[in-house]
């Protein structure tokens, strides 16, 4: 299988500018991904205001500006061009120093880092679903790009989780059935 040939064949039908309408599954996957991205980004904005670890603060800024912000804008533009209504986006959360919220009333840096990691895993998995369920190659390609953005960022976040001892690792499994 030649990957370049597969990609060329995927794009060929759209060279004439004709695109079939989105099917209901594509609309649902796109709309859900838009909603999940918007809500996730709001949580990241709040988290950016409360974390104390400087590298984690940088990672939150990076995921907002380089991953979720661009994804949200691209999805908004695409859905608008396709005539799919989306709800109004609430304003961004203000940037401030809210680190003096009492412990126990906010997530710890470790909890924020693991929530960010968990949300990335969900976003990567859901992008895969959107990609394989898409009929239109442009929709599949968009989901593939979202998946790669999140995957690329997740690799660098994992380094921070491991370095700080925040990584949640399941227990080892040793089968006793063979004994």
PDB file of C-alpha atoms in Angstrom:
ATOM      1  CA  UNK A   1       0.000   0.000   0.000  1.00  0.00           C
ATOM      2  CA  UNK A   2       1.377   3.370  -1.037  1.00  0.00           C
ATOM      3  CA  UNK A   3       0.320   6.045   1.461  1.00  0.00           C
ATOM      4  CA  UNK A   4       0.762   8.895  -1.018  1.00  0.00           C
ATOM      5  CA  UNK A   5      -1.428   7.082  -3.546  1.00  0.00           C
ATOM      6  CA  UNK A   6      -4.154   6.558  -0.953  1.00  0.00           C
ATOM      7  CA  UNK A   7      -4.049  10.254  -0.007  1.00  0.00           C
ATOM      8  CA  UNK A   8      -4.127  11.345  -3.656  1.00  0.00           C
ATOM      9  CA  UNK A   9      -7.141   9.109  -4.344  1.00  0.00           C
ATOM     10  CA  UNK A  10      -8.858  10.488  -1.257  1.00  0.00           C
ATOM     11  CA  UNK A  11      -8.472  14.096  -2.412  1.00  0.00           C
ATOM     12  CA  UNK A  12      -9.146  13.552  -6.137  1.00  0.00           C
ATOM     13  CA  UNK A  13     -12.977  13.731  -5.900  1.00  0.00           C
ATOM     14  CA  UNK A  14     -12.764  17.246  -4.437  1.00  0.00           C
ATOM     15  CA  UNK A  15     -10.546  18.799  -7.077  1.00  0.00           C
ATOM     16  CA  UNK A  16     -13.628  19.914  -9.036  1.00  0.00           C
ATOM     17  CA  UNK A  17     -14.977  21.770  -5.997  1.00  0.00           C
ATOM     18  CA  UNK A  18     -18.026  19.517  -5.611  1.00  0.00           C
ATOM     19  CA  UNK A  19     -18.618  18.176  -2.118  1.00  0.00           C
ATOM     20  CA  UNK A  20     -21.540  16.051  -1.037  1.00  0.00           C
ATOM     21  CA  UNK A  21     -23.517  17.366   1.921  1.00  0.00           C
ATOM     22  CA  UNK A  22     -22.392  16.282   5.361  1.00  0.00           C
ATOM     23  CA  UNK A  23     -24.247  13.252   6.670  1.00  0.00           C
ATOM     24  CA  UNK A  24     -25.863  13.323  10.112  1.00  0.00           C
ATOM     25  CA  UNK A  25     -23.041  11.310  11.692  1.00  0.00           C
ATOM     26  CA  UNK A  26     -20.424  13.755  10.445  1.00  0.00           C
ATOM     27  CA  UNK A  27     -22.468  16.699  11.725  1.00  0.00           C
ATOM     28  CA  UNK A  28     -22.893  15.065  15.128  1.00  0.00           C
ATOM     29  CA  UNK A  29     -19.194  14.189  15.417  1.00  0.00           C
ATOM     30  CA  UNK A  30     -18.121  17.692  14.358  1.00  0.00           C
ATOM     31  CA  UNK A  31     -20.626  19.409  16.633  1.00  0.00           C
ATOM     32  CA  UNK A  32     -19.724  17.195  19.602  1.00  0.00           C
ATOM     33  CA  UNK A  33     -15.998  17.771  19.026  1.00  0.00           C
ATOM     34  CA  UNK A  34     -16.598  21.522  18.833  1.00  0.00           C
ATOM     35  CA  UNK A  35     -18.562  21.446  22.114  1.00  0.00           C
ATOM     36  CA  UNK A  36     -16.027  19.239  23.907  1.00  0.00           C
ATOM     37  CA  UNK A  37     -13.130  21.411  22.713  1.00  0.00           C
ATOM     38  CA  UNK A  38     -14.846  24.613  23.823  1.00  0.00           C
ATOM     39  CA  UNK A  39     -15.658  23.240  27.283  1.00  0.00           C
ATOM     40  CA  UNK A  40     -12.212  21.692  27.714  1.00  0.00           C
ATOM     41  CA  UNK A  41     -10.568  24.990  26.817  1.00  0.00           C
ATOM     42  CA  UNK A  42     -12.633  26.842  29.445  1.00  0.00           C
ATOM     43  CA  UNK A  43     -11.405  24.373  32.067  1.00  0.00           C
ATOM     44  CA  UNK A  44      -7.836  24.898  30.900  1.00  0.00           C
ATOM     45  CA  UNK A  45      -8.236  28.673  31.207  1.00  0.00           C
ATOM     46  CA  UNK A  46      -9.450  28.308  34.795  1.00  0.00           C
ATOM     47  CA  UNK A  47      -6.645  25.833  35.527  1.00  0.00           C
ATOM     48  CA  UNK A  48      -4.068  28.268  34.113  1.00  0.00           C
ATOM     49  CA  UNK A  49      -5.156  30.773  36.765  1.00  0.00           C
ATOM     50  CA  UNK A  50      -4.775  28.406  39.720  1.00  0.00           C
ATOM     51  CA  UNK A  51      -1.709  26.249  39.041  1.00  0.00           C
ATOM     52  CA  UNK A  52       1.564  27.153  40.702  1.00  0.00           C
ATOM     53  CA  UNK A  53       4.030  24.940  38.830  1.00  0.00           C
ATOM     54  CA  UNK A  54       5.660  27.166  36.163  1.00  0.00           C
ATOM     55  CA  UNK A  55       6.124  24.383  33.573  1.00  0.00           C
ATOM     56  CA  UNK A  56       2.503  23.255  33.985  1.00  0.00           C
ATOM     57  CA  UNK A  57       1.365  26.865  33.573  1.00  0.00           C
ATOM     58  CA  UNK A  58       3.390  26.994  30.320  1.00  0.00           C
ATOM     59  CA  UNK A  59       1.845  23.717  29.114  1.00  0.00           C
ATOM     60  CA  UNK A  60      -1.665  25.044  29.795  1.00  0.00           C
ATOM     61  CA  UNK A  61      -0.917  28.221  27.848  1.00  0.00           C
ATOM     62  CA  UNK A  62       0.498  26.102  25.019  1.00  0.00           C
ATOM     63  CA  UNK A  63      -2.498  23.757  24.809  1.00  0.00           C
ATOM     64  CA  UNK A  64      -4.914  26.709  24.798  1.00  0.00           C
ATOM     65  CA  UNK A  65      -3.022  28.750  22.176  1.00  0.00           C
ATOM     66  CA  UNK A  66      -1.555  26.010  19.971  1.00  0.00           C
ATOM     67  CA  UNK A  67      -4.014  23.120  20.212  1.00  0.00           C
ATOM     68  CA  UNK A  68      -7.537  23.862  21.397  1.00  0.00           C
ATOM     69  CA  UNK A  69      -7.804  27.488  20.259  1.00  0.00           C
ATOM     70  CA  UNK A  70      -6.892  26.671  16.636  1.00  0.00           C
ATOM     71  CA  UNK A  71      -9.092  23.552  16.638  1.00  0.00           C
ATOM     72  CA  UNK A  72     -12.057  25.558  17.929  1.00  0.00           C
ATOM     73  CA  UNK A  73     -11.554  28.286  15.308  1.00  0.00           C
ATOM     74  CA  UNK A  74     -11.205  25.762  12.472  1.00  0.00           C
ATOM     75  CA  UNK A  75     -14.311  23.864  13.559  1.00  0.00           C
ATOM     76  CA  UNK A  76     -16.300  27.087  13.983  1.00  0.00           C
ATOM     77  CA  UNK A  77     -15.352  28.265  10.483  1.00  0.00           C
ATOM     78  CA  UNK A  78     -16.082  24.873   8.928  1.00  0.00           C
ATOM     79  CA  UNK A  79     -19.469  24.454  10.641  1.00  0.00           C
ATOM     80  CA  UNK A  80     -20.427  28.031   9.713  1.00  0.00           C
ATOM     81  CA  UNK A  81     -19.509  27.444   6.037  1.00  0.00           C
ATOM     82  CA  UNK A  82     -21.538  24.217   6.042  1.00  0.00           C
ATOM     83  CA  UNK A  83     -24.562  26.021   7.534  1.00  0.00           C
ATOM     84  CA  UNK A  84     -24.460  24.112  10.830  1.00  0.00           C
ATOM     85  CA  UNK A  85     -25.541  26.335  13.736  1.00  0.00           C
ATOM     86  CA  UNK A  86     -23.370  26.435  16.836  1.00  0.00           C
ATOM     87  CA  UNK A  87     -24.161  28.049  20.166  1.00  0.00           C
ATOM     88  CA  UNK A  88     -22.608  31.346  21.138  1.00  0.00           C
ATOM     89  CA  UNK A  89     -19.204  30.923  22.734  1.00  0.00           C
ATOM     90  CA  UNK A  90     -18.926  32.375  26.228  1.00  0.00           C
ATOM     91  CA  UNK A  91     -16.111  34.872  26.680  1.00  0.00           C
ATOM     92  CA  UNK A  92     -12.649  33.619  27.590  1.00  0.00           C
ATOM     93  CA  UNK A  93     -11.935  33.321  31.285  1.00  0.00           C
ATOM     94  CA  UNK A  94      -9.943  36.271  32.593  1.00  0.00           C
ATOM     95  CA  UNK A  95      -6.262  35.750  33.271  1.00  0.00           C
ATOM     96  CA  UNK A  96      -5.419  36.437  36.877  1.00  0.00           C
ATOM     97  CA  UNK A  97      -3.606  35.179  39.915  1.00  0.00           C
ATOM     98  CA  UNK A  98      -6.048  33.068  41.840  1.00  0.00           C
ATOM     99  CA  UNK A  99      -3.446  30.866  43.542  1.00  0.00           C
ATOM    100  CA  UNK A 100      -4.552  32.034  46.973  1.00  0.00           C
ATOM    101  CA  UNK A 101      -7.735  29.991  46.838  1.00  0.00           C
ATOM    102  CA  UNK A 102      -7.537  27.723  49.895  1.00  0.00           C
ATOM    103  CA  UNK A 103      -6.209  24.186  49.400  1.00  0.00           C
ATOM    104  CA  UNK A 104      -9.074  21.732  49.089  1.00  0.00           C
ATOM    105  CA  UNK A 105     -11.151  24.341  47.254  1.00  0.00           C
ATOM    106  CA  UNK A 106      -9.215  23.963  44.011  1.00  0.00           C
ATOM    107  CA  UNK A 107      -7.502  21.223  42.057  1.00  0.00           C
ATOM    108  CA  UNK A 108      -3.835  20.622  42.855  1.00  0.00           C
ATOM    109  CA  UNK A 109      -1.212  20.961  40.130  1.00  0.00           C
ATOM    110  CA  UNK A 110      -1.019  17.160  39.919  1.00  0.00           C
ATOM    111  CA  UNK A 111      -4.811  16.895  39.530  1.00  0.00           C
ATOM    112  CA  UNK A 112      -4.830  19.581  36.816  1.00  0.00           C
ATOM    113  CA  UNK A 113      -2.011  17.822  34.939  1.00  0.00           C
ATOM    114  CA  UNK A 114      -3.810  14.470  35.056  1.00  0.00           C
ATOM    115  CA  UNK A 115      -7.149  16.003  34.033  1.00  0.00           C
ATOM    116  CA  UNK A 116      -5.403  17.647  31.080  1.00  0.00           C
ATOM    117  CA  UNK A 117      -3.839  14.303  30.152  1.00  0.00           C
ATOM    118  CA  UNK A 118      -7.177  12.491  30.469  1.00  0.00           C
ATOM    119  CA  UNK A 119      -8.950  15.083  28.303  1.00  0.00           C
ATOM    120  CA  UNK A 120      -6.256  14.721  25.637  1.00  0.00           C
ATOM    121  CA  UNK A 121      -6.749  10.943  25.571  1.00  0.00           C
ATOM    122  CA  UNK A 122     -10.498  11.428  25.121  1.00  0.00           C
ATOM    123  CA  UNK A 123      -9.926  14.003  22.368  1.00  0.00           C
ATOM    124  CA  UNK A 124      -7.479  11.731  20.537  1.00  0.00           C
ATOM    125  CA  UNK A 125      -9.901   8.801  20.726  1.00  0.00           C
ATOM    126  CA  UNK A 126     -12.885  10.855  19.621  1.00  0.00           C
ATOM    127  CA  UNK A 127     -10.894  12.337  16.709  1.00  0.00           C
ATOM    128  CA  UNK A 128     -10.169   8.781  15.591  1.00  0.00           C
ATOM    129  CA  UNK A 129     -13.885   8.013  15.718  1.00  0.00           C
ATOM    130  CA  UNK A 130     -14.735  11.125  13.701  1.00  0.00           C
ATOM    131  CA  UNK A 131     -12.062  10.246  11.166  1.00  0.00           C
ATOM    132  CA  UNK A 132     -13.167   6.652  10.547  1.00  0.00           C
ATOM    133  CA  UNK A 133     -16.901   7.489  10.506  1.00  0.00           C
ATOM    134  CA  UNK A 134     -16.472  10.350   8.020  1.00  0.00           C
ATOM    135  CA  UNK A 135     -17.517   9.806   4.417  1.00  0.00           C
ATOM    136  CA  UNK A 136     -16.132  13.115   3.195  1.00  0.00           C
ATOM    137  CA  UNK A 137     -12.336  13.095   2.990  1.00  0.00           C
ATOM    138  CA  UNK A 138     -12.104  16.725   4.101  1.00  0.00           C
ATOM    139  CA  UNK A 139     -13.867  15.836   7.359  1.00  0.00           C
ATOM    140  CA  UNK A 140     -11.657  12.770   7.869  1.00  0.00           C
ATOM    141  CA  UNK A 141      -8.556  14.867   7.198  1.00  0.00           C
ATOM    142  CA  UNK A 142      -9.675  17.517   9.681  1.00  0.00           C
ATOM    143  CA  UNK A 143     -10.128  14.903  12.412  1.00  0.00           C
ATOM    144  CA  UNK A 144      -6.732  13.370  11.544  1.00  0.00           C
ATOM    145  CA  UNK A 145      -5.118  16.801  11.969  1.00  0.00           C
ATOM    146  CA  UNK A 146      -6.853  17.313  15.321  1.00  0.00           C
ATOM    147  CA  UNK A 147      -5.659  13.901  16.450  1.00  0.00           C
ATOM    148  CA  UNK A 148      -2.061  14.691  15.493  1.00  0.00           C
ATOM    149  CA  UNK A 149      -2.133  18.103  17.222  1.00  0.00           C
ATOM    150  CA  UNK A 150      -3.328  16.518  20.440  1.00  0.00           C
ATOM    151  CA  UNK A 151      -0.952  13.566  20.159  1.00  0.00           C
ATOM    152  CA  UNK A 152       2.053  15.818  19.569  1.00  0.00           C
ATOM    153  CA  UNK A 153       1.176  17.943  22.597  1.00  0.00           C
ATOM    154  CA  UNK A 154       0.394  14.874  24.748  1.00  0.00           C
ATOM    155  CA  UNK A 155       3.897  13.497  24.184  1.00  0.00           C
ATOM    156  CA  UNK A 156       5.451  16.642  25.669  1.00  0.00           C
ATOM    157  CA  UNK A 157       2.941  16.705  28.537  1.00  0.00           C
ATOM    158  CA  UNK A 158       3.777  13.093  29.374  1.00  0.00           C
ATOM    159  CA  UNK A 159       7.418  14.109  29.856  1.00  0.00           C
ATOM    160  CA  UNK A 160       6.313  16.640  32.494  1.00  0.00           C
ATOM    161  CA  UNK A 161       4.019  14.124  34.218  1.00  0.00           C
ATOM    162  CA  UNK A 162       6.835  11.579  34.472  1.00  0.00           C
ATOM    163  CA  UNK A 163       9.442  14.143  35.577  1.00  0.00           C
ATOM    164  CA  UNK A 164       7.213  15.463  38.372  1.00  0.00           C
ATOM    165  CA  UNK A 165       6.015  12.026  39.515  1.00  0.00           C
ATOM    166  CA  UNK A 166       2.415  12.875  38.559  1.00  0.00           C
ATOM    167  CA  UNK A 167       1.949  10.060  36.030  1.00  0.00           C
ATOM    168  CA  UNK A 168      -0.855   7.682  36.976  1.00  0.00           C
ATOM    169  CA  UNK A 169       0.398   4.199  36.088  1.00  0.00           C
ATOM    170  CA  UNK A 170      -1.808   1.120  36.451  1.00  0.00           C
ATOM    171  CA  UNK A 171      -0.457  -1.731  38.553  1.00  0.00           C
ATOM    172  CA  UNK A 172       1.569  -4.448  36.864  1.00  0.00           C
ATOM    173  CA  UNK A 173      -0.321  -7.558  35.859  1.00  0.00           C
ATOM    174  CA  UNK A 174       1.220 -10.976  36.237  1.00  0.00           C
ATOM    175  CA  UNK A 175      -0.948 -13.856  35.107  1.00  0.00           C
ATOM    176  CA  UNK A 176      -1.172 -16.755  37.515  1.00  0.00           C
ATOM    177  CA  UNK A 177      -3.202 -18.863  35.077  1.00  0.00           C
ATOM    178  CA  UNK A 178      -0.133 -20.413  33.435  1.00  0.00           C
ATOM    179  CA  UNK A 179       1.333 -21.639  36.718  1.00  0.00           C
TER     180      UNK A 179
END
